PDB file of C-alpha atoms in Angstrom:
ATOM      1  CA  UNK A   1      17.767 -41.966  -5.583  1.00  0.00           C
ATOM      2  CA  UNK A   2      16.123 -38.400  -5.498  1.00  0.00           C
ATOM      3  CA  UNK A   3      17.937 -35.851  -3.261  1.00  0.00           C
ATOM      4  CA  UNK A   4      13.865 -34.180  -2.446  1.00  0.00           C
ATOM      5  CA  UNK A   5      11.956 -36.034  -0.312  1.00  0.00           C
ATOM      6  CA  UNK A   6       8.599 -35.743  -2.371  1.00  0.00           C
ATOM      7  CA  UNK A   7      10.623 -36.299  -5.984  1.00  0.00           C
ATOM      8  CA  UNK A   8       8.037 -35.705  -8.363  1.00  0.00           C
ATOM      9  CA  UNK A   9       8.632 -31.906  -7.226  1.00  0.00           C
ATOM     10  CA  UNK A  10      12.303 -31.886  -8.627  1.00  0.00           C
ATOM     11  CA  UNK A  11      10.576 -31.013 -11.897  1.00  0.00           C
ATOM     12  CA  UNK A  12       8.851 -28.181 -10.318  1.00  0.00           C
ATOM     13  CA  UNK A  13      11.119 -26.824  -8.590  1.00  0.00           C
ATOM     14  CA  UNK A  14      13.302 -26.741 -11.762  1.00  0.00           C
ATOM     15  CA  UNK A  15      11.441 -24.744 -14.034  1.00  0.00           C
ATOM     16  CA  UNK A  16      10.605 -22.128 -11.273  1.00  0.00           C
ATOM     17  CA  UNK A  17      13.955 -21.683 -10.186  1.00  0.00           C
ATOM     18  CA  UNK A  18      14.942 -18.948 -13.257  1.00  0.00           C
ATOM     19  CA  UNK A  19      12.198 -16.728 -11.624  1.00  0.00           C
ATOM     20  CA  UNK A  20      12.970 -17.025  -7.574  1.00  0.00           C
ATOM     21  CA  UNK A  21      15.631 -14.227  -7.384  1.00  0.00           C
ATOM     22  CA  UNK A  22      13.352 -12.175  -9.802  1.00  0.00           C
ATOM     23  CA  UNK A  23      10.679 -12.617  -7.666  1.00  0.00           C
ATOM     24  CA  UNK A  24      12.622 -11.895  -4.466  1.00  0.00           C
ATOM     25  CA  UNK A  25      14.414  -8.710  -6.201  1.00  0.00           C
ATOM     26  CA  UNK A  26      10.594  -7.384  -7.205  1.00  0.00           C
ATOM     27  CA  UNK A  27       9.195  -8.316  -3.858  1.00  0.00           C
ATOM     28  CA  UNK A  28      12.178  -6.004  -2.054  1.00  0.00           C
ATOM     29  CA  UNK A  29      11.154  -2.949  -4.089  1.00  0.00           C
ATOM     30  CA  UNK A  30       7.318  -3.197  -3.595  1.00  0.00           C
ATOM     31  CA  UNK A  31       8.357  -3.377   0.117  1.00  0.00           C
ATOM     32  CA  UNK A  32       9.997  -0.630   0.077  1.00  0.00           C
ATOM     33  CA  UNK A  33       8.425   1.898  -1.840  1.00  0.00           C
ATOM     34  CA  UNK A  34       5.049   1.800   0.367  1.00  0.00           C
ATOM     35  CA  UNK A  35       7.672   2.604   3.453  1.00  0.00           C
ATOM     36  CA  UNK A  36       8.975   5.561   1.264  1.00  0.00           C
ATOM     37  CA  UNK A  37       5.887   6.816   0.538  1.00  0.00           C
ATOM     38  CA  UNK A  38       4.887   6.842   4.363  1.00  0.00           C
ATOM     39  CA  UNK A  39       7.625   8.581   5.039  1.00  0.00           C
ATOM     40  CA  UNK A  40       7.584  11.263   2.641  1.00  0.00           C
ATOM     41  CA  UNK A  41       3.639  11.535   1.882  1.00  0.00           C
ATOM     42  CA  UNK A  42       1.867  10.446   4.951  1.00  0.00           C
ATOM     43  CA  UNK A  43       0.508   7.257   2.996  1.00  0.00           C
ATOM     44  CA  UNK A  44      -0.218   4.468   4.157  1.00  0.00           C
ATOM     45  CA  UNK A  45      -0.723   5.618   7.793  1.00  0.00           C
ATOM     46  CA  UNK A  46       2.528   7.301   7.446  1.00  0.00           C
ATOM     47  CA  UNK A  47       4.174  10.306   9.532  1.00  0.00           C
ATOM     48  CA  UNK A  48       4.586  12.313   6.152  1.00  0.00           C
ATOM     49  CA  UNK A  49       7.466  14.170   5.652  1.00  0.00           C
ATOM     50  CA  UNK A  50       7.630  17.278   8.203  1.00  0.00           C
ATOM     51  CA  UNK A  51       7.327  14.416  11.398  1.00  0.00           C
ATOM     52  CA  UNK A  52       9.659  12.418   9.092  1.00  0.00           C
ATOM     53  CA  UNK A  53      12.403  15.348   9.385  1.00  0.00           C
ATOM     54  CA  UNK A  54      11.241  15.951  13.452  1.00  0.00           C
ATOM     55  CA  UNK A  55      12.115  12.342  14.196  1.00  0.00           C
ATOM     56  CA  UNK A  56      15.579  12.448  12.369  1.00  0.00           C
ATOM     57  CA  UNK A  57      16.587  15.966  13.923  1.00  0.00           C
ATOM     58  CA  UNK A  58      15.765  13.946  17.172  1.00  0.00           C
ATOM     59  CA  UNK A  59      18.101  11.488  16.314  1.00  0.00           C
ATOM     60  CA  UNK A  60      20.454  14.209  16.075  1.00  0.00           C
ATOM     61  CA  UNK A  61      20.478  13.988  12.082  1.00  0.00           C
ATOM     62  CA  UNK A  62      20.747  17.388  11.174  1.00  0.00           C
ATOM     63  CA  UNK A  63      19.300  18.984   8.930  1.00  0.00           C
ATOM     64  CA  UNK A  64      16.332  16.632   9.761  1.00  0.00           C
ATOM     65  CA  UNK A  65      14.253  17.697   6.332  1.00  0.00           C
ATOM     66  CA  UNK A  66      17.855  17.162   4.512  1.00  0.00           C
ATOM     67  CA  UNK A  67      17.889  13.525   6.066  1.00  0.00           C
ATOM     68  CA  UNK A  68      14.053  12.216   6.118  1.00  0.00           C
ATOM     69  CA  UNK A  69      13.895  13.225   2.151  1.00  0.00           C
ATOM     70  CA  UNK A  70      17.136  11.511   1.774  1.00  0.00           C
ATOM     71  CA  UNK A  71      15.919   7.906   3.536  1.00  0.00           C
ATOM     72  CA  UNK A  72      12.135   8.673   2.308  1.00  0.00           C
ATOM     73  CA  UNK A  73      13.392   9.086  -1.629  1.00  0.00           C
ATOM     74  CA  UNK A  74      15.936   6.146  -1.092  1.00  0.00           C
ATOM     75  CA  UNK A  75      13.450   3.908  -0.336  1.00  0.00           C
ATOM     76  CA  UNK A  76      10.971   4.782  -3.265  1.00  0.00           C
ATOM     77  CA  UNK A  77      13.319   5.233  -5.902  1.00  0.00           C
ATOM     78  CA  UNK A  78      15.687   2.355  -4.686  1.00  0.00           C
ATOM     79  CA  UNK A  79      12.880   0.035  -4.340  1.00  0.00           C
ATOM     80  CA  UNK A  80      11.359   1.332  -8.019  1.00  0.00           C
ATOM     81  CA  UNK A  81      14.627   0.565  -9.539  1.00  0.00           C
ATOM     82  CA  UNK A  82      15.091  -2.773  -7.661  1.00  0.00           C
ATOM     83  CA  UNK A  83      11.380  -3.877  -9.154  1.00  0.00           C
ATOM     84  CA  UNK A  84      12.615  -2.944 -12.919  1.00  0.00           C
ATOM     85  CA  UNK A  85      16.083  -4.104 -12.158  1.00  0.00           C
ATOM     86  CA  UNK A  86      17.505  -1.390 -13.501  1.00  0.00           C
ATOM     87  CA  UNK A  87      20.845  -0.241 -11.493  1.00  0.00           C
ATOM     88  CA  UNK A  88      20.166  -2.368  -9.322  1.00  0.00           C
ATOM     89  CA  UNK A  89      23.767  -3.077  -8.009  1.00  0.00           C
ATOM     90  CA  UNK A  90      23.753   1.205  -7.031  1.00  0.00           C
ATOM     91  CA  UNK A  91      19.978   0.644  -5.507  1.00  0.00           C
ATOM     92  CA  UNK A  92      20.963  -2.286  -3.478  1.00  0.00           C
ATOM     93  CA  UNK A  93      23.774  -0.111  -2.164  1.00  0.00           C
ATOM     94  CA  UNK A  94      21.857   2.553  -0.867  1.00  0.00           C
ATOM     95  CA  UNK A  95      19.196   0.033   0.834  1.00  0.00           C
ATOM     96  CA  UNK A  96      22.440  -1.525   2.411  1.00  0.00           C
ATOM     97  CA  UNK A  97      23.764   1.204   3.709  1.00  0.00           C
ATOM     98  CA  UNK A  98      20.094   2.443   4.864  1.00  0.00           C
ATOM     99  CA  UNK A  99      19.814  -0.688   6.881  1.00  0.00           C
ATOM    100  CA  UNK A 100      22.932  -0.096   8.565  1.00  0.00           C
ATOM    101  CA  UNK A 101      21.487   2.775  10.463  1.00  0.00           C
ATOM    102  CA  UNK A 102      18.507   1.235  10.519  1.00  0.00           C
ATOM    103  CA  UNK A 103      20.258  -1.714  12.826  1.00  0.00           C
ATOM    104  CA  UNK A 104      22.068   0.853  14.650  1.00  0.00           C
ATOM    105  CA  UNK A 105      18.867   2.720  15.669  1.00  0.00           C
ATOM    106  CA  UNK A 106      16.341  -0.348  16.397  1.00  0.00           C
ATOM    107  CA  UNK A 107      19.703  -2.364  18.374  1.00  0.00           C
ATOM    108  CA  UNK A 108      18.954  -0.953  22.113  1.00  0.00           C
ATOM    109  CA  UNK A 109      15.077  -2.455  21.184  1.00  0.00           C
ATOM    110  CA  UNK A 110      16.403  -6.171  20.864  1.00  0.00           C
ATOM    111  CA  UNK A 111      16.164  -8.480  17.881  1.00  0.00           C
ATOM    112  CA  UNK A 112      12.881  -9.103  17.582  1.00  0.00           C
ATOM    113  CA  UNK A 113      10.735  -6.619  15.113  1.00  0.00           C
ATOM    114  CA  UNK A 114       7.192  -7.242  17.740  1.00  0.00           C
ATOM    115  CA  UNK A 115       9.422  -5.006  20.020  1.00  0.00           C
ATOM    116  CA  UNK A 116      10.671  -2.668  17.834  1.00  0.00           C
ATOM    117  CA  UNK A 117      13.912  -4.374  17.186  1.00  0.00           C
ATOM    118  CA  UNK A 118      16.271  -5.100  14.212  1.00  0.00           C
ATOM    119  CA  UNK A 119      15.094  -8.588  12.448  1.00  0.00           C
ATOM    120  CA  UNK A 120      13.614  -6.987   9.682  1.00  0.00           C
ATOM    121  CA  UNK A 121      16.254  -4.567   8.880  1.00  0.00           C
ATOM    122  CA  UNK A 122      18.740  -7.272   9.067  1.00  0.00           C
ATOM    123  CA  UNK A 123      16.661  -9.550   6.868  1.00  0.00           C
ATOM    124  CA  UNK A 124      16.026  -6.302   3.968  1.00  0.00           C
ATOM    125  CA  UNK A 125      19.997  -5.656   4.766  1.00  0.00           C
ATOM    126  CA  UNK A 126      20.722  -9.504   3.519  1.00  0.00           C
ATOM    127  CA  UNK A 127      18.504  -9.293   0.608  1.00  0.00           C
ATOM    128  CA  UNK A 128      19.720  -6.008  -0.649  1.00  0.00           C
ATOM    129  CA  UNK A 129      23.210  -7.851  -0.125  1.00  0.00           C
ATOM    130  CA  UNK A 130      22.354 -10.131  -2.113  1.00  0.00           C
ATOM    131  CA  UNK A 131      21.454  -8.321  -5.572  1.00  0.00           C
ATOM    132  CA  UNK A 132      23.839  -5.638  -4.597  1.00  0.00           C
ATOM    133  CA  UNK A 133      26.965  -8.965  -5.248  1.00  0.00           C
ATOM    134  CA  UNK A 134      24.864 -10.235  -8.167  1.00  0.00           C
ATOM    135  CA  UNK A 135      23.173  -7.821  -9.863  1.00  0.00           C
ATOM    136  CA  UNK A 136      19.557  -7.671 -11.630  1.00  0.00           C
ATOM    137  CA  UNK A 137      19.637 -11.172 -12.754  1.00  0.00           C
ATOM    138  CA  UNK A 138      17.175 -12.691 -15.477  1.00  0.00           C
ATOM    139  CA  UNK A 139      14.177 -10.529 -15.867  1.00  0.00           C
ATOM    140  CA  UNK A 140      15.614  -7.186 -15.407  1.00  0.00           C
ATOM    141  CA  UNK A 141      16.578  -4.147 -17.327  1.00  0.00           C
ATOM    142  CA  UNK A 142      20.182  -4.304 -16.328  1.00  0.00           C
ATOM    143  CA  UNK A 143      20.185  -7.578 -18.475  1.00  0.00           C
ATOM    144  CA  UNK A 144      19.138  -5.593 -21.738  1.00  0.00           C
ATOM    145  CA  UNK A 145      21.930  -3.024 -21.014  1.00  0.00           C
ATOM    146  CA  UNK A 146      25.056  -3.094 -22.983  1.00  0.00           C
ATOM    147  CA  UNK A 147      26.953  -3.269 -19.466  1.00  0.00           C
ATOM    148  CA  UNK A 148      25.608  -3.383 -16.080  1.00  0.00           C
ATOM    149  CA  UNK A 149      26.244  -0.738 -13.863  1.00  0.00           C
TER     150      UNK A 149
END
């Protein structure tokens, strides 16, 4: 007896499963990088970075320029690595340790991301978790290195 309840999926499901993580690594970065670029170019509807750096000397970041670069660039270059999978164990750090704050800051909004709250970060937190433990996987550059990173 088939363990899926429509079996002739099983097949399916097989040969996809090599490119899931790939696919969920790849989809990470390209999330990130247009929140990057908001944040340090005004794209996408962004603040750009001057308002960037206001809002994190509000938060009592200081130097506010030093930190809005700092999370702006992590998110582009983070997210450009995590699409190549190339140090991505390093990249998935910084994104986890990003999201951290992130949770922090959006916690006194509730859970829910239509109010402003956390869900999202925890959900990019878990993900970046995830390939931060196990690496670029199949389909990355890390693969083709001698040793991963």
């Amino acid at each position: 007896m088939s363990r899926y309840y429509i079996p002739a999926l099983g097949g399916l499901y097989a040969r996809l499963e090599p490119f899931v993580l790939p696919l969920l690594r790849v989809g990470l970065g390209l999330i990130l990088i247009p929140h990057g670029c908001q944040k340090l170019f005004g794209m996408f509807g962004g603040m750009g970075l001057n308002a960037n750096a206001a809002l994190f000397q509000r938060l009592g970041y200081s130097p506010g320029m030093f930190w809005g670069t700092l999370v702006g660039c992590t998110e582009v270059i983070a997210g450009a690595l995590l699409v190549l999978g190339l140090f991505t164990r390093p990249a998935a750090l910084s994104i986890v340790i990003f999201m951290i704050f992130s949770i922090h800051f959006t916690s006194a909004k509730g859970f829910f991301w239509s109010a402003g709250g956390m869900e999202y970060s925890i959900l990019i937190l878990l993900v970046a978790l995830v390939f931060m433990i196990r690496g670029g996987g199949e389909y990355s550059l890390d693969k083709s290195m001698p040793k991963e990173f």
